[in-house]
Amino acid sequence: MRVLLVEDDATLGDGLQVGLRREGFAVEWLQDGLAADAALRTERFAALVLDLGLPRLGGLELLKQLRGRADSTPVLLLTARDHVDDRIRGLDGGADDYVVKPVAIGELAARIRALVRRSQGIAGAELAAAGVTLDPGSRLVRAHGEPVDLSPREFAVLQELLLHAGRVLTRQQLESRLYEWDQSLESNAIEVHVHHLRRKLGPGVITTVRGVGYLVPRPERRVDG
Ligand code: CA
């Protein structure tokens, strides 16, 4: 799951970036509003973690422009404890949730996971399809009830496929959602992860759509809309 973090405070931004990576997110960290706006116009992110007081373009203005072009990327605000008005304006301006600084990383990560789940119309905390369940919080994966040991990258690939179950993801889409801009990756990395996942999960979970990409079947239970 790739998130865009926009925070101009270097110490806080770095701490959040490191913490979210430890929680299994791929993180792009930008420190000014204009750069974030440009990134959001060209790239897709699972969620946006947004500070309000930013140089060059403020968080509320960035949010207004994002929603103005009907971009529904989930947005979580970073706000100061005593700035209630900011939170009200942010939520009314299209943000989905907020956390108060100083930020507890575990809570921030859980809130991001909840927002992403909701944005994908998934009701429960667990992602499930084809006899496989994945709990994004505990990072526990089971195939037909048996725990499965996955590498962080394999976990990330499976999580993306389950989040978009019933839809084909291309190799490029998987790459862009998993990897960060500054990370070089082997051209066949996704194929290798899928190969290992198939071996660990068994047949019938990940289907190759020749020339297009990969999919897992639609989950058993889903909320419409
Ligand atoms: Ca700031």
GROMACS .gro file of C-alpha atoms and ligand atoms in nm:
model
  226
    1MET     CA    1   0.000   0.000   0.000
    2ARG     CA    2   0.161   0.324  -0.109
    3VAL     CA    3   0.081   0.642   0.082
    4LEU     CA    4   0.178   1.002   0.019
    5LEU     CA    5   0.295   1.181   0.333
    6VAL     CA    6   0.303   1.561   0.315
    7GLU     CA    7   0.470   1.719   0.619
    8ASP     CA    8   0.714   2.010   0.616
    9ASP     CA    9   0.855   1.949   0.965
   10ALA     CA   10   1.172   1.749   0.891
   11THR     CA   11   1.191   1.567   1.226
   12LEU     CA   12   0.824   1.473   1.236
   13GLY     CA   13   0.815   1.383   0.865
   14ASP     CA   14   1.116   1.158   0.896
   15GLY     CA   15   0.977   0.989   1.207
   16LEU     CA   16   0.642   0.925   1.040
   17GLN     CA   17   0.808   0.797   0.724
   18VAL     CA   18   1.023   0.548   0.915
   19GLY     CA   19   0.731   0.442   1.136
   20LEU     CA   20   0.491   0.385   0.848
   21ARG     CA   21   0.752   0.181   0.660
   22ARG     CA   22   0.787  -0.037   0.967
   23GLU     CA   23   0.409  -0.084   0.954
   24GLY     CA   24   0.448  -0.218   0.600
   25PHE     CA   25   0.354   0.088   0.392
   26ALA     CA   26   0.546   0.219   0.095
   27VAL     CA   27   0.583   0.590   0.171
   28GLU     CA   28   0.649   0.894  -0.050
   29TRP     CA   29   0.734   1.191   0.169
   30LEU     CA   30   0.709   1.545   0.031
   31GLN     CA   31   0.762   1.865   0.226
   32ASP     CA   32   0.568   2.129   0.035
   33GLY     CA   33   0.214   2.163  -0.094
   34LEU     CA   34   0.294   2.238  -0.458
   35ALA     CA   35   0.515   1.931  -0.497
   36ALA     CA   36   0.241   1.720  -0.335
   37ASP     CA   37  -0.022   1.867  -0.565
   38ALA     CA   38   0.192   1.784  -0.868
   39ALA     CA   39   0.245   1.425  -0.746
   40LEU     CA   40  -0.127   1.376  -0.684
   41ARG     CA   41  -0.207   1.489  -1.037
   42THR     CA   42   0.014   1.222  -1.192
   43GLU     CA   43   0.023   0.929  -0.946
   44ARG     CA   44  -0.226   0.714  -0.759
   45PHE     CA   45  -0.187   0.664  -0.384
   46ALA     CA   46  -0.383   0.439  -0.148
   47ALA     CA   47  -0.409   0.734   0.091
   48LEU     CA   48  -0.282   1.086   0.157
   49VAL     CA   49  -0.152   1.188   0.502
   50LEU     CA   50  -0.166   1.568   0.500
   51ASP     CA   51  -0.030   1.838   0.728
   52LEU     CA   52  -0.226   2.165   0.699
   53GLY     CA   53   0.044   2.428   0.750
   54LEU     CA   54   0.264   2.375   0.443
   55PRO     CA   55   0.492   2.602   0.240
   56ARG     CA   56   0.395   2.714  -0.116
   57LEU     CA   57   0.045   2.562  -0.105
   58GLY     CA   58  -0.148   2.507   0.220
   59GLY     CA   59  -0.305   2.173   0.306
   60LEU     CA   60  -0.664   2.303   0.292
   61GLU     CA   61  -0.609   2.455  -0.053
   62LEU     CA   62  -0.444   2.134  -0.175
   63LEU     CA   63  -0.744   1.938  -0.043
   64LYS     CA   64  -0.986   2.175  -0.215
   65GLN     CA   65  -0.810   2.127  -0.548
   66LEU     CA   66  -0.796   1.748  -0.503
   67ARG     CA   67  -1.170   1.717  -0.439
   68GLY     CA   68  -1.240   1.984  -0.703
   69ARG     CA   69  -1.113   1.746  -0.969
   70ALA     CA   70  -1.320   1.460  -0.821
   71ASP     CA   71  -1.017   1.274  -0.687
   72SER     CA   72  -1.147   1.052  -0.405
   73THR     CA   73  -0.809   0.943  -0.262
   74PRO     CA   74  -0.866   0.893   0.114
   75VAL     CA   75  -0.722   1.188   0.311
   76LEU     CA   76  -0.609   1.184   0.673
   77LEU     CA   77  -0.514   1.517   0.831
   78LEU     CA   78  -0.229   1.577   1.075
   79THR     CA   79  -0.349   1.850   1.311
   80ALA     CA   80  -0.239   2.027   1.626
   81ARG     CA   81  -0.427   1.942   1.946
   82ASP     CA   82  -0.574   2.289   1.999
   83HIS     CA   83  -0.666   2.361   1.635
   84VAL     CA   84  -1.028   2.244   1.638
   85ASP     CA   85  -1.126   2.490   1.364
   86ASP     CA   86  -0.865   2.339   1.130
   87ARG     CA   87  -1.012   1.994   1.181
   88ILE     CA   88  -1.366   2.118   1.114
   89ARG     CA   89  -1.261   2.302   0.798
   90GLY     CA   90  -1.054   2.004   0.686
   91LEU     CA   91  -1.329   1.748   0.737
   92ASP     CA   92  -1.588   1.977   0.575
   93GLY     CA   93  -1.337   2.035   0.295
   94GLY     CA   94  -1.327   1.667   0.203
   95ALA     CA   95  -1.083   1.504   0.445
   96ASP     CA   96  -1.189   1.162   0.574
   97ASP     CA   97  -1.022   1.152   0.914
   98TYR     CA   98  -0.752   1.316   1.126
   99VAL     CA   99  -0.493   1.239   1.390
  100VAL     CA  100  -0.364   1.484   1.648
  101LYS     CA  101   0.008   1.555   1.687
  102PRO     CA  102   0.212   1.408   1.851
  103VAL     CA  103   0.116   1.110   1.639
  104ALA     CA  104   0.107   0.752   1.768
  105ILE     CA  105   0.231   0.553   1.467
  106GLY     CA  106   0.019   0.248   1.548
  107GLU     CA  107  -0.296   0.459   1.552
  108LEU     CA  108  -0.202   0.643   1.232
  109ALA     CA  109  -0.138   0.311   1.054
  110ALA     CA  110  -0.469   0.164   1.175
  111ARG     CA  111  -0.659   0.473   1.062
  112ILE     CA  112  -0.497   0.458   0.716
  113ARG     CA  113  -0.588   0.090   0.683
  114ALA     CA  114  -0.948   0.168   0.784
  115LEU     CA  115  -0.973   0.450   0.528
  116VAL     CA  116  -0.831   0.236   0.248
  117ARG     CA  117  -1.067  -0.049   0.337
  118ARG     CA  118  -1.367   0.183   0.334
  119SER     CA  119  -1.258   0.341   0.004
  120GLN     CA  120  -1.255  -0.008  -0.150
  121GLY     CA  121  -1.601  -0.091  -0.010
  122ILE     CA  122  -1.471  -0.365   0.217
  123ALA     CA  123  -1.677  -0.412   0.535
  124GLY     CA  124  -1.463  -0.630   0.761
  125ALA     CA  125  -1.110  -0.585   0.886
  126GLU     CA  126  -0.992  -0.901   0.709
  127LEU     CA  127  -0.945  -0.925   0.336
  128ALA     CA  128  -1.061  -1.258   0.198
  129ALA     CA  129  -1.090  -1.441  -0.133
  130ALA     CA  130  -1.057  -1.796  -0.262
  131GLY     CA  131  -0.997  -1.951   0.080
  132VAL     CA  132  -0.724  -1.700   0.168
  133THR     CA  133  -0.758  -1.443   0.447
  134LEU     CA  134  -0.527  -1.153   0.521
  135ASP     CA  135  -0.547  -0.936   0.831
  136PRO     CA  136  -0.375  -0.602   0.754
  137GLY     CA  137  -0.351  -0.518   1.125
  138SER     CA  138  -0.186  -0.831   1.261
  139ARG     CA  139  -0.033  -0.913   0.917
  140LEU     CA  140  -0.153  -1.272   0.959
  141VAL     CA  141  -0.227  -1.465   0.639
  142ARG     CA  142  -0.411  -1.795   0.626
  143ALA     CA  143  -0.482  -2.030   0.336
  144HIS     CA  144  -0.773  -2.265   0.408
  145GLY     CA  145  -0.730  -2.195   0.779
  146GLU     CA  146  -0.356  -2.266   0.792
  147PRO     CA  147  -0.112  -1.981   0.870
  148VAL     CA  148   0.116  -1.893   0.577
  149ASP     CA  149   0.456  -1.729   0.616
  150LEU     CA  150   0.509  -1.452   0.357
  151SER     CA  151   0.793  -1.209   0.295
  152PRO     CA  152   0.702  -0.837   0.330
  153ARG     CA  153   0.692  -0.796  -0.050
  154GLU     CA  154   0.480  -1.109  -0.100
  155PHE     CA  155   0.244  -0.981   0.170
  156ALA     CA  156   0.224  -0.644  -0.008
  157VAL     CA  157   0.148  -0.800  -0.348
  158LEU     CA  158  -0.123  -1.024  -0.199
  159GLN     CA  159  -0.273  -0.732  -0.006
  160GLU     CA  160  -0.301  -0.521  -0.323
  161LEU     CA  161  -0.464  -0.805  -0.516
  162LEU     CA  162  -0.713  -0.869  -0.233
  163LEU     CA  163  -0.793  -0.499  -0.198
  164HIS     CA  164  -0.883  -0.497  -0.567
  165ALA     CA  165  -1.033  -0.847  -0.581
  166GLY     CA  166  -1.232  -0.916  -0.894
  167ARG     CA  167  -1.033  -0.656  -1.088
  168VAL     CA  168  -0.721  -0.718  -1.293
  169LEU     CA  169  -0.408  -0.535  -1.179
  170THR     CA  170  -0.131  -0.495  -1.434
  171ARG     CA  171   0.230  -0.558  -1.340
  172GLN     CA  172   0.291  -0.183  -1.373
  173GLN     CA  173   0.002  -0.103  -1.139
  174LEU     CA  174   0.134  -0.348  -0.882
  175GLU     CA  175   0.484  -0.203  -0.914
  176SER     CA  176   0.367   0.156  -0.876
  177ARG     CA  177   0.160   0.069  -0.569
  178LEU     CA  178   0.434  -0.125  -0.397
  179TYR     CA  179   0.757   0.050  -0.473
  180GLU     CA  180   0.883   0.391  -0.394
  181TRP     CA  181   1.018   0.629  -0.649
  182ASP     CA  182   1.378   0.595  -0.541
  183GLN     CA  183   1.383   0.217  -0.525
  184SER     CA  184   1.523   0.031  -0.820
  185LEU     CA  185   1.357  -0.299  -0.887
  186GLU     CA  186   1.420  -0.601  -1.102
  187SER     CA  187   1.199  -0.605  -1.412
  188ASN     CA  188   1.058  -0.947  -1.320
  189ALA     CA  189   1.016  -0.876  -0.947
  190ILE     CA  190   0.636  -0.896  -0.951
  191GLU     CA  191   0.639  -1.225  -1.144
  192VAL     CA  192   0.879  -1.371  -0.889
  193HIS     CA  193   0.661  -1.263  -0.595
  194VAL     CA  194   0.350  -1.405  -0.765
  195HIS     CA  195   0.532  -1.731  -0.831
  196HIS     CA  196   0.623  -1.765  -0.462
  197LEU     CA  197   0.273  -1.667  -0.352
  198ARG     CA  198   0.120  -1.937  -0.572
  199ARG     CA  199   0.350  -2.197  -0.425
  200LYS     CA  200   0.259  -2.092  -0.070
  201LEU     CA  201  -0.114  -2.031  -0.118
  202GLY     CA  202  -0.196  -2.317  -0.353
  203PRO     CA  203  -0.378  -2.314  -0.687
  204GLY     CA  204  -0.687  -2.110  -0.774
  205VAL     CA  205  -0.600  -1.797  -0.577
  206ILE     CA  206  -0.401  -1.577  -0.818
  207THR     CA  207  -0.503  -1.595  -1.182
  208THR     CA  208  -0.289  -1.467  -1.469
  209VAL     CA  209  -0.479  -1.275  -1.734
  210ARG     CA  210  -0.244  -1.321  -2.025
  211GLY     CA  211  -0.100  -0.998  -2.156
  212VAL     CA  212  -0.288  -0.792  -1.895
  213GLY     CA  213  -0.198  -0.883  -1.538
  214TYR     CA  214  -0.319  -1.068  -1.230
  215LEU     CA  215  -0.636  -1.100  -1.029
  216VAL     CA  216  -0.786  -1.282  -0.735
  217PRO     CA  217  -1.156  -1.368  -0.745
  218ARG     CA  218  -1.410  -1.139  -0.586
  219PRO     CA  219  -1.430  -1.192  -0.208
  220GLU     CA  220  -1.715  -1.390  -0.056
  221ARG     CA  221  -1.858  -1.094   0.131
  222ARG     CA  222  -1.855  -0.737   0.008
  223VAL     CA  223  -2.044  -0.418   0.074
  224ASP     CA  224  -2.193  -0.268  -0.240
  225GLY     CA  225  -2.092   0.082  -0.339
  226CA      CA  226   0.354   2.225   0.905
   0.00000   0.00000   0.00000
